[in-house]
GROMACS .gro file of N, CA and C in nm:
model
  546
    1UNK      N    1  19.975  -1.633  -6.898
    1UNK     CA    2  19.891  -1.564  -6.844
    1UNK      C    3  19.892  -1.411  -6.870
    2UNK      N    4  19.832  -1.319  -6.866
    2UNK     CA    5  19.803  -1.201  -6.879
    2UNK      C    6  19.815  -1.105  -6.763
    3UNK      N    7  19.816  -0.985  -6.774
    3UNK     CA    8  19.804  -0.884  -6.661
    3UNK      C    9  19.705  -0.798  -6.666
    4UNK      N   10  19.595  -0.864  -6.669
    4UNK     CA   11  19.473  -0.791  -6.667
    4UNK      C   12  19.464  -0.669  -6.734
    5UNK      N   13  19.513  -0.658  -6.852
    5UNK     CA   14  19.516  -0.513  -6.919
    5UNK      C   15  19.632  -0.433  -6.933
    6UNK      N   16  19.748  -0.447  -6.881
    6UNK     CA   17  19.857  -0.366  -6.870
    6UNK      C   18  19.938  -0.390  -7.001
    7UNK      N   19  19.902  -0.507  -7.080
    7UNK     CA   20  19.964  -0.511  -7.200
    7UNK      C   21  19.943  -0.437  -7.317
    8UNK      N   22  20.022  -0.390  -7.400
    8UNK     CA   23  19.998  -0.299  -7.487
    8UNK      C   24  20.038  -0.332  -7.626
    9UNK      N   25  19.942  -0.389  -7.701
    9UNK     CA   26  19.963  -0.451  -7.862
    9UNK      C   27  20.033  -0.348  -7.936
   10UNK      N   28  20.047  -0.221  -7.899
   10UNK     CA   29  20.124  -0.129  -8.004
   10UNK      C   30  20.270  -0.139  -7.974
   11UNK      N   31  20.312  -0.201  -7.861
   11UNK     CA   32  20.472  -0.217  -7.831
   11UNK      C   33  20.534  -0.348  -7.882
   12UNK      N   34  20.633  -0.320  -7.916
   12UNK     CA   35  20.718  -0.489  -7.963
   12UNK      C   36  20.719  -0.565  -7.866
   13UNK      N   37  20.754  -0.522  -7.739
   13UNK     CA   38  20.786  -0.624  -7.631
   13UNK      C   39  20.632  -0.660  -7.563
   14UNK      N   40  20.523  -0.582  -7.594
   14UNK     CA   41  20.394  -0.615  -7.557
   14UNK      C   42  20.355  -0.557  -7.416
   15UNK      N   43  20.455  -0.477  -7.360
   15UNK     CA   44  20.419  -0.414  -7.217
   15UNK      C   45  20.461  -0.268  -7.226
   16UNK      N   46  20.387  -0.200  -7.132
   16UNK     CA   47  20.411  -0.054  -7.125
   16UNK      C   48  20.485  -0.019  -6.982
   17UNK      N   49  20.601  -0.116  -6.969
   17UNK     CA   50  20.655  -0.076  -6.814
   17UNK      C   51  20.799  -0.007  -6.831
   18UNK      N   52  20.825   0.066  -6.753
   18UNK     CA   53  20.931   0.171  -6.755
   18UNK      C   54  21.045   0.097  -6.677
   19UNK      N   55  21.168   0.118  -6.696
   19UNK     CA   56  21.286   0.077  -6.631
   19UNK      C   57  21.274   0.069  -6.456
   20UNK      N   58  21.202   0.153  -6.402
   20UNK     CA   59  21.172   0.122  -6.275
   20UNK      C   60  21.110   0.007  -6.232
   21UNK      N   61  21.005   0.013  -6.298
   21UNK     CA   62  20.932  -0.101  -6.314
   21UNK      C   63  20.997  -0.251  -6.317
   22UNK      N   64  21.057  -0.262  -6.439
   22UNK     CA   65  21.134  -0.358  -6.486
   22UNK      C   66  21.225  -0.407  -6.356
   23UNK      N   67  21.290  -0.317  -6.281
   23UNK     CA   68  21.377  -0.344  -6.175
   23UNK      C   69  21.323  -0.394  -6.065
   24UNK      N   70  21.187  -0.336  -6.025
   24UNK     CA   71  21.107  -0.373  -5.930
   24UNK      C   72  21.071  -0.521  -5.935
   25UNK      N   73  21.036  -0.548  -6.060
   25UNK     CA   74  20.976  -0.713  -6.124
   25UNK      C   75  21.095  -0.776  -6.081
   26UNK      N   76  21.235  -0.751  -6.106
   26UNK     CA   77  21.330  -0.851  -6.065
   26UNK      C   78  21.355  -0.852  -5.927
   27UNK      N   79  21.350  -0.742  -5.853
   27UNK     CA   80  21.317  -0.745  -5.709
   27UNK      C   81  21.253  -0.851  -5.663
   28UNK      N   82  21.128  -0.828  -5.728
   28UNK     CA   83  21.004  -0.901  -5.640
   28UNK      C   84  21.026  -1.072  -5.699
   29UNK      N   85  21.089  -1.090  -5.800
   29UNK     CA   86  21.118  -1.217  -5.815
   29UNK      C   87  21.218  -1.291  -5.716
   30UNK      N   88  21.316  -1.222  -5.662
   30UNK     CA   89  21.413  -1.265  -5.577
   30UNK      C   90  21.351  -1.273  -5.444
   31UNK      N   91  21.263  -1.189  -5.426
   31UNK     CA   92  21.174  -1.199  -5.264
   31UNK      C   93  21.078  -1.300  -5.275
   32UNK      N   94  21.015  -1.328  -5.363
   32UNK     CA   95  20.906  -1.446  -5.404
   32UNK      C   96  20.993  -1.570  -5.396
   33UNK      N   97  21.091  -1.584  -5.437
   33UNK     CA   98  21.176  -1.708  -5.407
   33UNK      C   99  21.197  -1.732  -5.291
   34UNK      N  100  21.231  -1.641  -5.200
   34UNK     CA  101  21.263  -1.645  -5.063
   34UNK      C  102  21.104  -1.701  -5.011
   35UNK      N  103  21.030  -1.643  -5.048
   35UNK     CA  104  20.886  -1.683  -4.980
   35UNK      C  105  20.852  -1.829  -5.023
   36UNK      N  106  20.866  -1.865  -5.121
   36UNK     CA  107  20.849  -2.007  -5.177
   36UNK      C  108  20.943  -2.095  -5.092
   37UNK      N  109  21.076  -2.053  -5.064
   37UNK     CA  110  21.163  -2.151  -5.004
   37UNK      C  111  21.136  -2.165  -4.838
   38UNK      N  112  21.056  -2.069  -4.801
   38UNK     CA  113  21.009  -2.072  -4.655
   38UNK      C  114  20.879  -2.143  -4.648
   39UNK      N  115  20.804  -2.154  -4.759
   39UNK     CA  116  20.667  -2.203  -4.770
   39UNK      C  117  20.641  -2.302  -4.854
   40UNK      N  118  20.700  -2.416  -4.843
   40UNK     CA  119  20.699  -2.550  -4.955
   40UNK      C  120  20.596  -2.564  -5.005
   41UNK      N  121  20.558  -2.589  -5.095
   41UNK     CA  122  20.434  -2.612  -5.170
   41UNK      C  123  20.379  -2.480  -5.257
   42UNK      N  124  20.406  -2.374  -5.215
   42UNK     CA  125  20.378  -2.266  -5.288
   42UNK      C  126  20.443  -2.238  -5.404
   43UNK      N  127  20.364  -2.180  -5.518
   43UNK     CA  128  20.397  -2.170  -5.649
   43UNK      C  129  20.396  -2.010  -5.686
   44UNK      N  130  20.491  -1.980  -5.788
   44UNK     CA  131  20.468  -1.831  -5.828
   44UNK      C  132  20.437  -1.829  -5.977
   45UNK      N  133  20.360  -1.791  -6.008
   45UNK     CA  134  20.317  -1.764  -6.166
   45UNK      C  135  20.370  -1.635  -6.237
   46UNK      N  136  20.454  -1.644  -6.328
   46UNK     CA  137  20.485  -1.516  -6.378
   46UNK      C  138  20.397  -1.441  -6.480
   47UNK      N  139  20.360  -1.323  -6.466
   47UNK     CA  140  20.289  -1.263  -6.555
   47UNK      C  141  20.369  -1.132  -6.599
   48UNK      N  142  20.343  -1.091  -6.708
   48UNK     CA  143  20.415  -0.984  -6.759
   48UNK      C  144  20.443  -0.866  -6.680
   49UNK      N  145  20.340  -0.838  -6.609
   49UNK     CA  146  20.376  -0.708  -6.500
   49UNK      C  147  20.373  -0.735  -6.380
   50UNK      N  148  20.370  -0.857  -6.330
   50UNK     CA  149  20.365  -0.881  -6.185
   50UNK      C  150  20.405  -1.063  -6.164
   51UNK      N  151  20.364  -1.083  -6.062
   51UNK     CA  152  20.388  -1.231  -6.000
   51UNK      C  153  20.272  -1.236  -5.912
   52UNK      N  154  20.244  -1.385  -5.909
   52UNK     CA  155  20.107  -1.417  -5.841
   52UNK      C  156  20.186  -1.549  -5.769
   53UNK      N  157  20.158  -1.546  -5.612
   53UNK     CA  158  20.175  -1.655  -5.515
   53UNK      C  159  20.056  -1.739  -5.509
   54UNK      N  160  20.057  -1.871  -5.543
   54UNK     CA  161  19.954  -1.947  -5.567
   54UNK      C  162  19.986  -2.032  -5.428
   55UNK      N  163  19.883  -2.066  -5.343
   55UNK     CA  164  19.857  -2.164  -5.231
   55UNK      C  165  19.766  -2.252  -5.217
   56UNK      N  166  19.690  -2.292  -5.327
   56UNK     CA  167  19.588  -2.381  -5.349
   56UNK      C  168  19.621  -2.525  -5.326
   57UNK      N  169  19.566  -2.580  -5.236
   57UNK     CA  170  19.607  -2.722  -5.226
   57UNK      C  171  19.692  -2.735  -5.098
   58UNK      N  172  19.731  -2.627  -5.034
   58UNK     CA  173  19.819  -2.665  -4.932
   58UNK      C  174  19.735  -2.652  -4.802
   59UNK      N  175  19.806  -2.688  -4.657
   59UNK     CA  176  19.753  -2.685  -4.564
   59UNK      C  177  19.716  -2.546  -4.522
   60UNK      N  178  19.604  -2.522  -4.484
   60UNK     CA  179  19.534  -2.373  -4.478
   60UNK      C  180  19.628  -2.291  -4.392
   61UNK      N  181  19.693  -2.325  -4.295
   61UNK     CA  182  19.781  -2.265  -4.181
   61UNK      C  183  19.923  -2.225  -4.281
   62UNK      N  184  19.947  -2.312  -4.353
   62UNK     CA  185  20.087  -2.279  -4.454
   62UNK      C  186  20.042  -2.172  -4.540
   63UNK      N  187  19.923  -2.219  -4.607
   63UNK     CA  188  19.879  -2.140  -4.714
   63UNK      C  189  19.865  -1.961  -4.651
   64UNK      N  190  19.794  -1.953  -4.551
   64UNK     CA  191  19.775  -1.835  -4.500
   64UNK      C  192  19.907  -1.773  -4.442
   65UNK      N  193  20.014  -1.852  -4.397
   65UNK     CA  194  20.140  -1.796  -4.357
   65UNK      C  195  20.201  -1.736  -4.510
   66UNK      N  196  20.193  -1.802  -4.608
   66UNK     CA  197  20.257  -1.753  -4.733
   66UNK      C  198  20.196  -1.634  -4.777
   67UNK      N  199  20.071  -1.643  -4.764
   67UNK     CA  200  20.010  -1.502  -4.822
   67UNK      C  201  20.016  -1.393  -4.750
   68UNK      N  202  20.054  -1.434  -4.618
   68UNK     CA  203  20.071  -1.314  -4.531
   68UNK      C  204  20.211  -1.270  -4.572
   69UNK      N  205  20.313  -1.337  -4.585
   69UNK     CA  206  20.447  -1.297  -4.640
   69UNK      C  207  20.439  -1.222  -4.778
   70UNK      N  208  20.343  -1.260  -4.838
   70UNK     CA  209  20.328  -1.201  -4.978
   70UNK      C  210  20.300  -1.044  -4.974
   71UNK      N  211  20.188  -1.055  -4.869
   71UNK     CA  212  20.123  -0.918  -4.854
   71UNK      C  213  20.224  -0.811  -4.803
   72UNK      N  214  20.338  -0.878  -4.724
   72UNK     CA  215  20.440  -0.808  -4.639
   72UNK      C  216  20.517  -0.738  -4.759
   73UNK      N  217  20.531  -0.810  -4.859
   73UNK     CA  218  20.636  -0.763  -4.971
   73UNK      C  219  20.561  -0.621  -5.025
   74UNK      N  220  20.429  -0.644  -5.032
   74UNK     CA  221  20.354  -0.545  -5.059
   74UNK      C  222  20.351  -0.395  -5.006
   75UNK      N  223  20.365  -0.436  -4.865
   75UNK     CA  224  20.386  -0.314  -4.785
   75UNK      C  225  20.548  -0.266  -4.772
   76UNK      N  226  20.620  -0.368  -4.819
   76UNK     CA  227  20.757  -0.295  -4.820
   76UNK      C  228  20.794  -0.220  -4.955
   77UNK      N  229  20.743  -0.289  -5.052
   77UNK     CA  230  20.730  -0.204  -5.180
   77UNK      C  231  20.627  -0.136  -5.216
   78UNK      N  232  20.614  -0.045  -5.171
   78UNK     CA  233  20.476   0.033  -5.171
   78UNK      C  234  20.410   0.065  -5.302
   79UNK      N  235  20.511   0.063  -5.429
   79UNK     CA  236  20.459   0.104  -5.554
   79UNK      C  237  20.408  -0.033  -5.611
   80UNK      N  238  20.397  -0.147  -5.560
   80UNK     CA  239  20.336  -0.250  -5.593
   80UNK      C  240  20.189  -0.255  -5.586
   81UNK      N  241  20.105  -0.329  -5.668
   81UNK     CA  242  19.950  -0.318  -5.667
   81UNK      C  243  19.943  -0.451  -5.617
   82UNK      N  244  19.890  -0.468  -5.502
   82UNK     CA  245  19.856  -0.602  -5.464
   82UNK      C  246  19.701  -0.638  -5.473
   83UNK      N  247  19.665  -0.754  -5.520
   83UNK     CA  248  19.535  -0.779  -5.540
   83UNK      C  249  19.529  -0.921  -5.497
   84UNK      N  250  19.461  -0.946  -5.368
   84UNK     CA  251  19.423  -1.076  -5.328
   84UNK      C  252  19.311  -1.136  -5.413
   85UNK      N  253  19.330  -1.258  -5.411
   85UNK     CA  254  19.239  -1.363  -5.495
   85UNK      C  255  19.207  -1.483  -5.384
   86UNK      N  256  19.141  -1.593  -5.450
   86UNK     CA  257  19.107  -1.719  -5.395
   86UNK      C  258  19.261  -1.806  -5.355
   87UNK      N  259  19.302  -1.797  -5.245
   87UNK     CA  260  19.417  -1.867  -5.224
   87UNK      C  261  19.521  -1.828  -5.312
   88UNK      N  262  19.550  -1.685  -5.368
   88UNK     CA  263  19.641  -1.628  -5.430
   88UNK      C  264  19.670  -1.506  -5.372
   89UNK      N  265  19.772  -1.416  -5.430
   89UNK     CA  266  19.766  -1.276  -5.439
   89UNK      C  267  19.879  -1.242  -5.527
   90UNK      N  268  19.825  -1.154  -5.607
   90UNK     CA  269  19.901  -1.080  -5.723
   90UNK      C  270  19.955  -0.975  -5.679
   91UNK      N  271  20.103  -0.961  -5.714
   91UNK     CA  272  20.178  -0.832  -5.689
   91UNK      C  273  20.228  -0.797  -5.815
   92UNK      N  274  20.177  -0.685  -5.844
   92UNK     CA  275  20.208  -0.605  -6.005
   92UNK      C  276  20.281  -0.471  -5.973
   93UNK      N  277  20.347  -0.472  -6.082
   93UNK     CA  278  20.482  -0.346  -6.092
   93UNK      C  279  20.351  -0.234  -6.164
   94UNK      N  280  20.284  -0.267  -6.192
   94UNK     CA  281  20.187  -0.141  -6.272
   94UNK      C  282  20.027  -0.186  -6.262
   95UNK      N  283  19.971  -0.088  -6.280
   95UNK     CA  284  19.821  -0.097  -6.233
   95UNK      C  285  19.756  -0.194  -6.334
   96UNK      N  286  19.697  -0.281  -6.263
   96UNK     CA  287  19.615  -0.392  -6.354
   96UNK      C  288  19.473  -0.383  -6.303
   97UNK      N  289  19.396  -0.431  -6.385
   97UNK     CA  290  19.275  -0.447  -6.376
   97UNK      C  291  19.180  -0.519  -6.451
   98UNK      N  292  19.095  -0.594  -6.429
   98UNK     CA  293  19.038  -0.679  -6.521
   98UNK      C  294  18.916  -0.550  -6.578
   99UNK      N  295  18.877  -0.462  -6.497
   99UNK     CA  296  18.765  -0.381  -6.518
   99UNK      C  297  18.794  -0.284  -6.656
  100UNK      N  298  18.898  -0.228  -6.624
  100UNK     CA  299  18.973  -0.111  -6.723
  100UNK      C  300  18.992  -0.206  -6.865
  101UNK      N  301  19.024  -0.315  -6.851
  101UNK     CA  302  19.063  -0.401  -6.968
  101UNK      C  303  18.958  -0.446  -7.045
  102UNK      N  304  18.832  -0.471  -6.964
  102UNK     CA  305  18.721  -0.519  -7.034
  102UNK      C  306  18.666  -0.397  -7.101
  103UNK      N  307  18.655  -0.271  -7.048
  103UNK     CA  308  18.594  -0.160  -7.067
  103UNK      C  309  18.701  -0.134  -7.220
  104UNK      N  310  18.817  -0.119  -7.206
  104UNK     CA  311  18.907  -0.077  -7.308
  104UNK      C  312  18.896  -0.154  -7.428
  105UNK      N  313  18.881  -0.291  -7.386
  105UNK     CA  314  18.864  -0.381  -7.503
  105UNK      C  315  18.748  -0.374  -7.582
  106UNK      N  316  18.647  -0.373  -7.505
  106UNK     CA  317  18.496  -0.348  -7.560
  106UNK      C  318  18.495  -0.228  -7.646
  107UNK      N  319  18.560  -0.135  -7.599
  107UNK     CA  320  18.567   0.008  -7.689
  107UNK      C  321  18.649  -0.017  -7.812
  108UNK      N  322  18.743  -0.068  -7.796
  108UNK     CA  323  18.848  -0.072  -7.910
  108UNK      C  324  18.793  -0.181  -7.996
  109UNK      N  325  18.714  -0.292  -7.980
  109UNK     CA  326  18.663  -0.360  -8.074
  109UNK      C  327  18.504  -0.313  -8.141
  110UNK      N  328  18.486  -0.222  -8.065
  110UNK     CA  329  18.335  -0.167  -8.104
  110UNK      C  330  18.226  -0.253  -8.095
  111UNK      N  331  18.213  -0.346  -7.983
  111UNK     CA  332  18.128  -0.445  -7.970
  111UNK      C  333  17.996  -0.389  -7.924
  112UNK      N  334  17.875  -0.448  -7.952
  112UNK     CA  335  17.759  -0.397  -7.892
  112UNK      C  336  17.726  -0.489  -7.770
  113UNK      N  337  17.773  -0.567  -7.727
  113UNK     CA  338  17.750  -0.641  -7.594
  113UNK      C  339  17.867  -0.697  -7.573
  114UNK      N  340  17.869  -0.734  -7.402
  114UNK     CA  341  17.985  -0.800  -7.339
  114UNK      C  342  17.894  -0.887  -7.252
  115UNK      N  343  17.961  -1.017  -7.249
  115UNK     CA  344  17.930  -1.125  -7.152
  115UNK      C  345  18.030  -1.159  -7.073
  116UNK      N  346  18.052  -1.111  -6.935
  116UNK     CA  347  18.151  -1.169  -6.844
  116UNK      C  348  18.127  -1.238  -6.740
  117UNK      N  349  18.192  -1.325  -6.713
  117UNK     CA  350  18.170  -1.444  -6.588
  117UNK      C  351  18.294  -1.477  -6.541
  118UNK      N  352  18.275  -1.483  -6.395
  118UNK     CA  353  18.419  -1.530  -6.312
  118UNK      C  354  18.389  -1.580  -6.177
  119UNK      N  355  18.491  -1.624  -6.134
  119UNK     CA  356  18.459  -1.699  -5.997
  119UNK      C  357  18.581  -1.632  -5.896
  120UNK      N  358  18.644  -1.519  -5.923
  120UNK     CA  359  18.774  -1.484  -5.819
  120UNK      C  360  18.737  -1.340  -5.791
  121UNK      N  361  18.786  -1.298  -5.677
  121UNK     CA  362  18.786  -1.181  -5.633
  121UNK      C  363  18.829  -1.064  -5.738
  122UNK      N  364  18.914  -1.122  -5.803
  122UNK     CA  365  18.955  -1.017  -5.906
  122UNK      C  366  18.860  -0.984  -6.028
  123UNK      N  367  18.764  -1.066  -6.010
  123UNK     CA  368  18.664  -1.053  -6.146
  123UNK      C  369  18.545  -0.965  -6.079
  124UNK      N  370  18.539  -0.924  -5.949
  124UNK     CA  371  18.472  -0.830  -5.917
  124UNK      C  372  18.499  -0.681  -5.970
  125UNK      N  373  18.636  -0.659  -6.004
  125UNK     CA  374  18.661  -0.536  -6.098
  125UNK      C  375  18.594  -0.543  -6.222
  126UNK      N  376  18.599  -0.647  -6.283
  126UNK     CA  377  18.535  -0.665  -6.440
  126UNK      C  378  18.378  -0.597  -6.416
  127UNK      N  379  18.306  -0.683  -6.308
  127UNK     CA  380  18.165  -0.676  -6.296
  127UNK      C  381  18.152  -0.501  -6.272
  128UNK      N  382  18.225  -0.462  -6.159
  128UNK     CA  383  18.211  -0.327  -6.140
  128UNK      C  384  18.220  -0.206  -6.246
  129UNK      N  385  18.325  -0.238  -6.318
  129UNK     CA  386  18.361  -0.146  -6.448
  129UNK      C  387  18.240  -0.148  -6.554
  130UNK      N  388  18.185  -0.282  -6.589
  130UNK     CA  389  18.079  -0.312  -6.679
  130UNK      C  390  17.969  -0.237  -6.604
  131UNK      N  391  17.924  -0.245  -6.489
  131UNK     CA  392  17.794  -0.184  -6.449
  131UNK      C  393  17.826  -0.018  -6.413
  132UNK      N  394  17.929   0.044  -6.406
  132UNK     CA  395  17.961   0.168  -6.417
  132UNK      C  396  17.965   0.256  -6.524
  133UNK      N  397  17.956   0.195  -6.647
  133UNK     CA  398  17.958   0.244  -6.774
  133UNK      C  399  17.835   0.374  -6.784
  134UNK      N  400  17.869   0.489  -6.823
  134UNK     CA  401  17.786   0.575  -6.808
  134UNK      C  402  17.680   0.605  -6.936
  135UNK      N  403  17.720   0.523  -7.006
  135UNK     CA  404  17.643   0.505  -7.119
  135UNK      C  405  17.548   0.403  -7.137
  136UNK      N  406  17.422   0.434  -7.092
  136UNK     CA  407  17.304   0.356  -7.043
  136UNK      C  408  17.279   0.241  -7.156
  137UNK      N  409  17.292   0.274  -7.272
  137UNK     CA  410  17.252   0.202  -7.394
  137UNK      C  411  17.357   0.081  -7.376
  138UNK      N  412  17.476   0.117  -7.382
  138UNK     CA  413  17.592   0.021  -7.384
  138UNK      C  414  17.572  -0.082  -7.257
  139UNK      N  415  17.536  -0.014  -7.138
  139UNK     CA  416  17.543  -0.083  -7.014
  139UNK      C  417  17.420  -0.172  -6.997
  140UNK      N  418  17.311  -0.150  -7.080
  140UNK     CA  419  17.206  -0.245  -7.093
  140UNK      C  420  17.237  -0.360  -7.158
  141UNK      N  421  17.344  -0.365  -7.240
  141UNK     CA  422  17.401  -0.482  -7.314
  141UNK      C  423  17.489  -0.567  -7.269
  142UNK      N  424  17.531  -0.529  -7.130
  142UNK     CA  425  17.642  -0.610  -7.068
  142UNK      C  426  17.553  -0.724  -6.947
  143UNK      N  427  17.613  -0.840  -6.972
  143UNK     CA  428  17.582  -0.935  -6.897
  143UNK      C  429  17.696  -0.995  -6.811
  144UNK      N  430  17.668  -0.985  -6.652
  144UNK     CA  431  17.783  -1.041  -6.576
  144UNK      C  432  17.730  -1.139  -6.490
  145UNK      N  433  17.796  -1.252  -6.468
  145UNK     CA  434  17.770  -1.374  -6.399
  145UNK      C  435  17.875  -1.416  -6.313
  146UNK      N  436  17.843  -1.402  -6.158
  146UNK     CA  437  17.934  -1.470  -6.063
  146UNK      C  438  17.941  -1.623  -6.076
  147UNK      N  439  18.020  -1.678  -6.051
  147UNK     CA  440  18.044  -1.833  -6.046
  147UNK      C  441  18.065  -1.890  -5.904
  148UNK      N  442  17.975  -1.937  -5.826
  148UNK     CA  443  18.004  -1.964  -5.692
  148UNK      C  444  17.953  -1.836  -5.589
  149UNK      N  445  18.011  -1.893  -5.467
  149UNK     CA  446  17.965  -1.797  -5.370
  149UNK      C  447  18.041  -1.670  -5.329
  150UNK      N  448  18.000  -1.616  -5.224
  150UNK     CA  449  18.077  -1.478  -5.203
  150UNK      C  450  17.996  -1.348  -5.262
  151UNK      N  451  18.037  -1.227  -5.197
  151UNK     CA  452  17.951  -1.106  -5.227
  151UNK      C  453  17.997  -1.065  -5.376
  152UNK      N  454  17.914  -1.008  -5.437
  152UNK     CA  455  17.927  -0.990  -5.596
  152UNK      C  456  17.838  -0.861  -5.631
  153UNK      N  457  17.919  -0.790  -5.731
  153UNK     CA  458  17.846  -0.683  -5.797
  153UNK      C  459  17.807  -0.743  -5.946
  154UNK      N  460  17.792  -0.860  -5.956
  154UNK     CA  461  17.738  -0.928  -6.079
  154UNK      C  462  17.611  -0.929  -6.101
  155UNK      N  463  17.543  -0.918  -6.196
  155UNK     CA  464  17.396  -0.928  -6.235
  155UNK      C  465  17.354  -1.059  -6.168
  156UNK      N  466  17.399  -1.143  -6.199
  156UNK     CA  467  17.348  -1.291  -6.220
  156UNK      C  468  17.469  -1.365  -6.124
  157UNK      N  469  17.411  -1.476  -6.077
  157UNK     CA  470  17.506  -1.594  -6.017
  157UNK      C  471  17.466  -1.720  -6.048
  158UNK      N  472  17.574  -1.818  -6.047
  158UNK     CA  473  17.556  -1.966  -6.073
  158UNK      C  474  17.637  -2.030  -5.970
  159UNK      N  475  17.596  -2.119  -5.929
  159UNK     CA  476  17.673  -2.215  -5.845
  159UNK      C  477  17.806  -2.270  -5.880
  160UNK      N  478  17.807  -2.326  -5.998
  160UNK     CA  479  17.932  -2.372  -6.030
  160UNK      C  480  17.950  -2.365  -6.163
  161UNK      N  481  18.077  -2.408  -6.229
  161UNK     CA  482  18.113  -2.415  -6.392
  161UNK      C  483  18.039  -2.513  -6.455
  162UNK      N  484  17.961  -2.601  -6.421
  162UNK     CA  485  17.867  -2.674  -6.504
  162UNK      C  486  17.744  -2.581  -6.540
  163UNK      N  487  17.696  -2.512  -6.431
  163UNK     CA  488  17.590  -2.435  -6.443
  163UNK      C  489  17.599  -2.321  -6.532
  164UNK      N  490  17.728  -2.268  -6.524
  164UNK     CA  491  17.773  -2.162  -6.638
  164UNK      C  492  17.773  -2.233  -6.776
  165UNK      N  493  17.812  -2.320  -6.784
  165UNK     CA  494  17.799  -2.410  -6.925
  165UNK      C  495  17.663  -2.413  -6.996
  166UNK      N  496  17.569  -2.432  -6.902
  166UNK     CA  497  17.443  -2.402  -6.923
  166UNK      C  498  17.380  -2.276  -6.959
  167UNK      N  499  17.427  -2.172  -6.890
  167UNK     CA  500  17.379  -2.042  -6.930
  167UNK      C  501  17.431  -2.018  -7.063
  168UNK      N  502  17.551  -2.064  -7.093
  168UNK     CA  503  17.620  -2.015  -7.246
  168UNK      C  504  17.546  -2.098  -7.338
  169UNK      N  505  17.507  -2.234  -7.311
  169UNK     CA  506  17.425  -2.300  -7.403
  169UNK      C  507  17.294  -2.227  -7.433
  170UNK      N  508  17.256  -2.174  -7.312
  170UNK     CA  509  17.100  -2.103  -7.357
  170UNK      C  510  17.148  -1.976  -7.434
  171UNK      N  511  17.215  -1.922  -7.387
  171UNK     CA  512  17.259  -1.796  -7.480
  171UNK      C  513  17.287  -1.807  -7.605
  172UNK      N  514  17.361  -1.939  -7.632
  172UNK     CA  515  17.384  -1.974  -7.782
  172UNK      C  516  17.251  -2.016  -7.852
  173UNK      N  517  17.176  -2.078  -7.782
  173UNK     CA  518  17.045  -2.118  -7.851
  173UNK      C  519  16.958  -1.999  -7.860
  174UNK      N  520  16.918  -1.920  -7.801
  174UNK     CA  521  16.870  -1.800  -7.792
  174UNK      C  522  16.924  -1.702  -7.906
  175UNK      N  523  17.051  -1.699  -7.938
  175UNK     CA  524  17.101  -1.619  -8.057
  175UNK      C  525  17.081  -1.708  -8.168
  176UNK      N  526  17.077  -1.820  -8.186
  176UNK     CA  527  17.067  -1.896  -8.307
  176UNK      C  528  16.873  -1.862  -8.348
  177UNK      N  529  16.811  -1.864  -8.217
  177UNK     CA  530  16.682  -1.846  -8.281
  177UNK      C  531  16.642  -1.711  -8.324
  178UNK      N  532  16.708  -1.607  -8.272
  178UNK     CA  533  16.686  -1.466  -8.317
  178UNK      C  534  16.764  -1.400  -8.411
  179UNK      N  535  16.851  -1.496  -8.466
  179UNK     CA  536  16.945  -1.461  -8.567
  179UNK      C  537  16.879  -1.420  -8.695
  180UNK      N  538  16.916  -1.292  -8.749
  180UNK     CA  539  16.818  -1.231  -8.869
  180UNK      C  540  16.848  -1.342  -8.992
  181UNK      N  541  16.772  -1.347  -9.057
  181UNK     CA  542  16.787  -1.426  -9.201
  181UNK      C  543  16.882  -1.335  -9.284
  182UNK      N  544  16.954  -1.427  -9.374
  182UNK     CA  545  17.045  -1.341  -9.459
  182UNK      C  546  17.147  -1.416  -9.478
   0.00000   0.00000   0.00000
C-alpha cells in the first residue's frame, strides 16, 4: 500500500524521506511492535512513509485500548502525522494526504475529470481537496462519492459497495452512449 502521495516517482527509492524521517520510522517500528505485544490481535501495515495499526475484528475494548496506545506514540513523537480511520490509526513520518495526492496526480496527468469514492475518514481529505479547487471549470468535472455512513464533504453518498458498483456501471453506460463517433 502507498502513503497517500508521499511517494516520489522521480527518486530511485520512490520516497522523499530524509535521514531523520528514516530514523523515526525505525523507532516507530519498535514502538508499534510493543503495542502489538500488549494488544494481541492487532496488526501493523507497513507503508513507505509510515505504519498503520489495524484493530478491525477485535473486541471493541481491546481495539480502543490499542488505538489509544498508537495515538500516545503520536503525542510522544510530535513530528509524526497521526491520521485516524475506521478501526485504524496511521502514523506517518512525512505529511501524507489523499487530497494533495489526488490533485497533484490529476494535474500531472492533465486529466479533464476526476471520480473519487471512499468509505474511510482519510477519504475526506480527498473530497475536500477536490471541492476546494479554485479553477471552477476543473472543479465542475470532479465527482465525489462517500460509501456508507458518517459526515462527509463528498457530493454524493451510496450506502455500500454494491451500490457503488451500480454507480460505476451507470457512468460507464453514460460514457458509452455519449462517446464521439470516430
